[in-house]
Structure formats: structure tokens, C-alpha cells
Amino acid sequence: MMVESASETIRSTPSAQNGVSSLSNQPDGGGGGPGGGRDGAAGAEANGEMSPVELLHLQQQQALQVARQFLLQQATGLSSPSSNEGKQPAVQVPVSVAMMSPQMITPQQMQQILSPPQLQALLQQQQAIMLQQLQEYYKKQQEQLHLQLLTQQQAGKQQPKEPLGNKQLAFQQQLLQMQQLQQQHLLNLQRQGLVSLPPGQGSVPLQSLPQAVCPSDLQQLWKEVTAAQPVEDSIKQEGLDLTTNTSNSTSFSAAKVSPPISHHPLPNGQSTMHTPRRDSSSHEETPGSHPLYGHGECKWPGCGHLCGDLGTLAKESERLQAMMAHLHMRPSEPKPFSQPLNLVSSATLSKSTSDTFPDGLPHPPTSATAPITPLRQGPSVISSSTLHNVGPIRRRNSEKFCTPISSELAQNHEFYKNADVRPPFTYASLIRQAILETPDRQLTLNEIYNWFTRMFAYFRRNTATWKNAVRHNLSLHKCFVRVENVKGAVWTVDEHEYQKRRPPKMTGSPTLVKNMISGLGYGALNASYQAALAESSFPLLNSPTMINTSSASAMLHVGHDDVSSTVEQVNSNGSNSPRLSPQQYSHPVHVKEEPAEAEDDSRPVSLMATTNQNVTIPDDRDLEEELPVEDLS
DNA sequence: TGGATCGTAAACAGCG
DNA sequence: GCGCTGTTTACGATCC
């Protein structure tokens, strides 16, 4: 009877309790499931073996070490201009160390291994560390500049005949540029909502920056640092080599923006790497040699990796860039995972990444041999739900945080279809979605099954378990109405009942609740929610004109089923505004052929009435349900 | 701490 | 008898 479930039940299967499966954050209750979902990494550590998470941490640590070296070397190179004379350039492509590791974890693997909260945390951690390093770098550079300036001033005093002139001017210019750089970056961060500067505080010490900088900001930082190089070049050309490795930034930029890379023949038969960046002209690389490459090996200190040619390095840099771009997920610009190209097409990378990812390198994981059932896997990391969804949560929380299942599915359809990832929605939500996707708003049980298996790779396993759950939910929830048809029994959705059973979802986002209630008239949708709306897959929502007081209620019905319930709740409980009848909330269910005898009265809503009454009032919900359906089919 | 919600397991009944 | 469908109960986990 339950042989299948006994042998395949994920959470109770011993194999699911360790290894990759344990890392996949089984969201379910029972066994160690929920615990694993809360802190998969800790659970992995408890296993006493090197987990993918730990591996990833190690990888990240390696990369950070390299970045730290890079920063320090830049700083020291700045402070000791002559120390590197005749030496190999101190800064090499960090990927040679961090990316060439055989255990390299691809972005896809990272997303499969880590749950969204973990990824978020990881990202934040990495951002924090990198930001700190950048801050240190800025600070050091400033200090060094000051020092150099003072030295020059002293020299100028001691040798009054030698005009301070250009050198000091260049120093001051560089210092000024550094400060401008910082302010500009601060403004960028502020503009992106990542940094909130106190009013009237134009210049904030970098140390006071919140550590909420996204990778794009870091990359922007690098760009800016790189962009500052011409000044250093100008200084260098005047005989004062402040940087000693002017190409360092260039090389890092090359690593960052890498392909397409043209290989120019070198005297030794090697090729050098030139990036197509428009500003590359400002980086005067020594012709015939690459600071990161020489004699067939990587010149990154301590690396020495043998590379056939620079193309190898370029590939590694591509990987680095791909990973960076893949991690380029900031809450302010959530992008659907199913559109990986968008991840790298944001403003900060617009110039370079189009070259970097001609084929959209970070594709979503389209195959998953091992079952992965995190709370929020893959696409959800980037979806709107992530806006509010940081930290350990149960899968159903995604609904609490106003994730529109329809848009989520629309955006990540391919992902869920191919990846063995548990969708972060309740059975009830999924069933409802399945039913509402059909033109007739009705499905047989078997069709529901088919929808599950068709839409989610996850539900191609453990059929007995989840099918039982589906049946259980269909029977349990009053929102699912069974209708006898000539074809047999079909299941429909009573929207009113569905909404009714979910008022507590408001508590999922206290801020949202507060804003929505306090801002009644709905005109005061908070920014994050508007962003979430805009992020959704509904074109109408992307029109700012649609977010207004008069239509807010309707709009909230569109695309965010949970929010719609929220608004409805506010409507009914908060403002006592007239409510639509349950039938008016219901979908138009076109029962193909109603049985002669009346349906069981135990169900609260007459489907026929539902069908008729929807004619009177434009069904906002149609927008919600039908728009995403197109993407799903 | 308790209630609500959810997922899972399981027993049972009806039907073809 | 078997499989599917549908109902119901129980239990544990999570969240608020």
C-alpha cells in the first residue's frame, strides 16, 4: 500500500538525512526536516564531514583571501613606489587561485546546494567582508596619498628650487578624486537604497557604511578604482610611479569583464589579453606582456598555475565573472532566476557584462539528479519574495511574504520544471494554481496530479506521498469544491473560502501590514511592496499609473493572491468598506455539464451562482490568474 | 504557551 | 482483489 512512500519519503528516508539531501533544507516537518531547513549549514557541520556548504565557505574564503591580497598589494604598491621595480606585477588574476580549484562550486551548484536564505546570508557575509576590504583599501590609499603629499611638500620645502608643480598637483588631484570616488559610490549606494545617509551628511566615512553592499556595488567600486588609474598613470608618466602596478587594476578589470578577449601575438608566442572596454585605453599595459601571465604560467603570487596561454586565464576570469554576476543579486533589483541574463544586465555591469555573458552563462540549474528541497531554492533567491524572505523560514512563509505564486511560477517555470526543487508553496496554493490555470477553472484529480508532475520535477518523485497530500488538501480545505461532472468529479476553487482561510498571512510581513493599514486608501503602498509588485510578471503592475488609490485594491488582487487576501481582510475588518460577495470573488467556473441533481450543500458556494455573478463585476482576479498562465503553458 | 497552519502518514469507504 | 478517489484522523513541526 504505502510501500512507495515508505521507501521514497524524502524526509524519513535515511539517505535524505545526510549528505546533500540534508543540506537541501528539507522544509517539511517530521524527522529532521524542519530543523535542517532552519540551519542546513549547522546541520551539515553536525554531520562531521565536509559539507558542500563548508566547501563553499572555503571557496569563498579563498577568494576573499585573494581579494585581500589584491587590496593589500595595491595599497603597498601605492606606498612603496619603487619596491616593485623590475618585479613581477604584484597583482594577478585572483581566479587563478580561487577559481581553479578542482572543487570549484559553480553558481548553479551553489544555488542547488544552498537555500536562498543561506545564499543571502552568504552573500551578505561576502559583501560585508569585501566591503570592509574595500574600505580598508580606500582608507589606506587615502593615507598613502596624504603621506605622499606630505612627503612631496616636505621635499618641495627642502628643495624650493624644484617646483612642486605637477607632482603635487597630481597628488592633490588623486586625493580629490579618491574622495570624489567615495562620495560617488556612497551616492550610488544611497540611490540604490542600500545606504541611508543621515540628512545633511554629505560625506560619510566609509567605515560607517552599512555592510549591505551588493556585488554590483563592489564591482562598481572596482570600476571606479580602475577609472582612477589614469591619474596614477599621469603621475607615473611624470616619473613618480605611485602605483608600481598600474595594470593591476586593469588586470583585475580584465578578470572582471574579461571576454570577449582578443589574443594578440606576443614575441614569445603567447598572447596578451585585451578587453574591449572603452576605458581600456586608459590602462597602459605594457605591450607584449601581461602582468598576470608570463612564461606559460599564472603570475598571481603563490599560484604559478600552468596555463597554456592567456586564454586559459581568460576562461578562469570568465568563471569568476560568471560567479560574480551570478551572485549579483541585490534585493533592490530582484531578477527572476529564469532570466539569468538579467542578473548581469543591471546598470553597474551594463557596459561590460554584455560582453562577459554572450550566452548568459549562469543558467538556472536545469537538472538535478539529487533531490533538492530547500525552502526557497534557486529562483526564489532572486524573486520578490526574497525581498522579505531572509533567514530560515518554512516554505509556506513565501506566501506570507506576499509571493504571488502565479508570478513566481511564471518567472521560474522552467526552473521548477527541471530542477528537483520543492516549490515554496503549500499544497493548497499549488492546487489552486493548477485549477485556476485551466480555462474552465476545474480539474480532475488526475489532472491535478498531472499538473504537479508537469510543473515540478519535485513531484515526479514520491508520488504516493504528495498525491495523498493533494487529496488530503482537497478534502480538507473548504476552498476546494468538488463538482460532479459528466466526465466525473472535478475540483474547483472557491476563492472566497480560499481567501478566508488565510487572513493570518498578514502577520508575515509586519511592515507591510503596518503600512497598508496605516496608509488606508492603499495609496501609501510602501516602496518595497511596490517594488515587489513591479517585479512581478504582470505588465499592468509595472505601470505606475496602476498603483493609485482607486485601483490599489484591485491591483492588489492582481498578482498577489496572498496580498489580495490581505487587502480583503483590511477591507472587511479594517475599514468596513463594502465587501464583495463570496461569489463575486470566485472565479468564473464553467462547469461543463452540471449534474441534474444539486451539488452537496455542505459546500458553501454554488458554482452556478459563481458563474453567473461574476458577470456583473469585472473580475480583477482574472488578471491575476490569466496573465501568468500564458507563461506557464 | 496555545492556536493556527501545514505536511505527512494512515485508515477507511465507495466505486469501477 | 486491486487501484483510484475521497474523507477523516492523528501527529509533529513551525510560526506568531
PDB file of C-alpha atoms (C1' of nucleotides) in Angstrom, chain A residues 30 34-35 38 394 396 445 449 472 475 482 489 491, chain C residues 4-16:
ATOM      1  CA  GLY A  30       8.777  15.442  10.663  1.00  0.00           C
ATOM      2  CA  PRO A  34      12.339  21.403   9.617  1.00  0.00           C
ATOM      3  CA  GLY A  35      15.462  21.567  11.622  1.00  0.00           C
ATOM      4  CA  ARG A  38      16.369  26.195   9.635  1.00  0.00           C
ATOM      5  CA  ARG A 394       9.207  27.487   6.302  1.00  0.00           C
ATOM      6  CA  ARG A 396       4.795  28.473   3.346  1.00  0.00           C
ATOM      7  CA  LEU A 445      -7.821  14.846  -9.511  1.00  0.00           C
ATOM      8  CA  TYR A 449      -1.678  15.218 -10.458  1.00  0.00           C
ATOM      9  CA  HIS A 472      -5.919  15.391   1.734  1.00  0.00           C
ATOM     10  CA  SER A 475     -10.801  17.282   1.069  1.00  0.00           C
ATOM     11  CA  ARG A 482     -15.794  19.050  -5.775  1.00  0.00           C
ATOM     12  CA  ALA A 489     -15.659  14.629 -10.434  1.00  0.00           C
ATOM     13  CA  TRP A 491     -12.335  20.144  -8.449  1.00  0.00           C
TER      14      TRP A 491
ATOM     15  C1'  DC C   4      -8.275   5.147  -7.706  1.00  0.00           C
ATOM     16  C1'  DT C   5     -10.742   8.568  -5.356  1.00  0.00           C
ATOM     17  C1'  DG C   6     -12.272  10.852  -1.382  1.00  0.00           C
ATOM     18  C1'  DT C   7     -12.719  11.506   3.665  1.00  0.00           C
ATOM     19  C1'  DT C   8     -11.074  11.645   8.063  1.00  0.00           C
ATOM     20  C1'  DT C   9      -7.972  11.392  11.943  1.00  0.00           C
ATOM     21  C1'  DA C  10      -3.634  11.799  14.044  1.00  0.00           C
ATOM     22  C1'  DC C  11       0.734  13.665  14.781  1.00  0.00           C
ATOM     23  C1'  DG C  12       4.662  16.617  14.518  1.00  0.00           C
ATOM     24  C1'  DA C  13       6.628  20.953  13.125  1.00  0.00           C
ATOM     25  C1'  DT C  14       6.532  25.801  12.552  1.00  0.00           C
ATOM     26  C1'  DC C  15       5.052  30.366  13.268  1.00  0.00           C
ATOM     27  C1'  DC C  16       3.012  34.101  15.705  1.00  0.00           C
TER      28       DC C  16
END
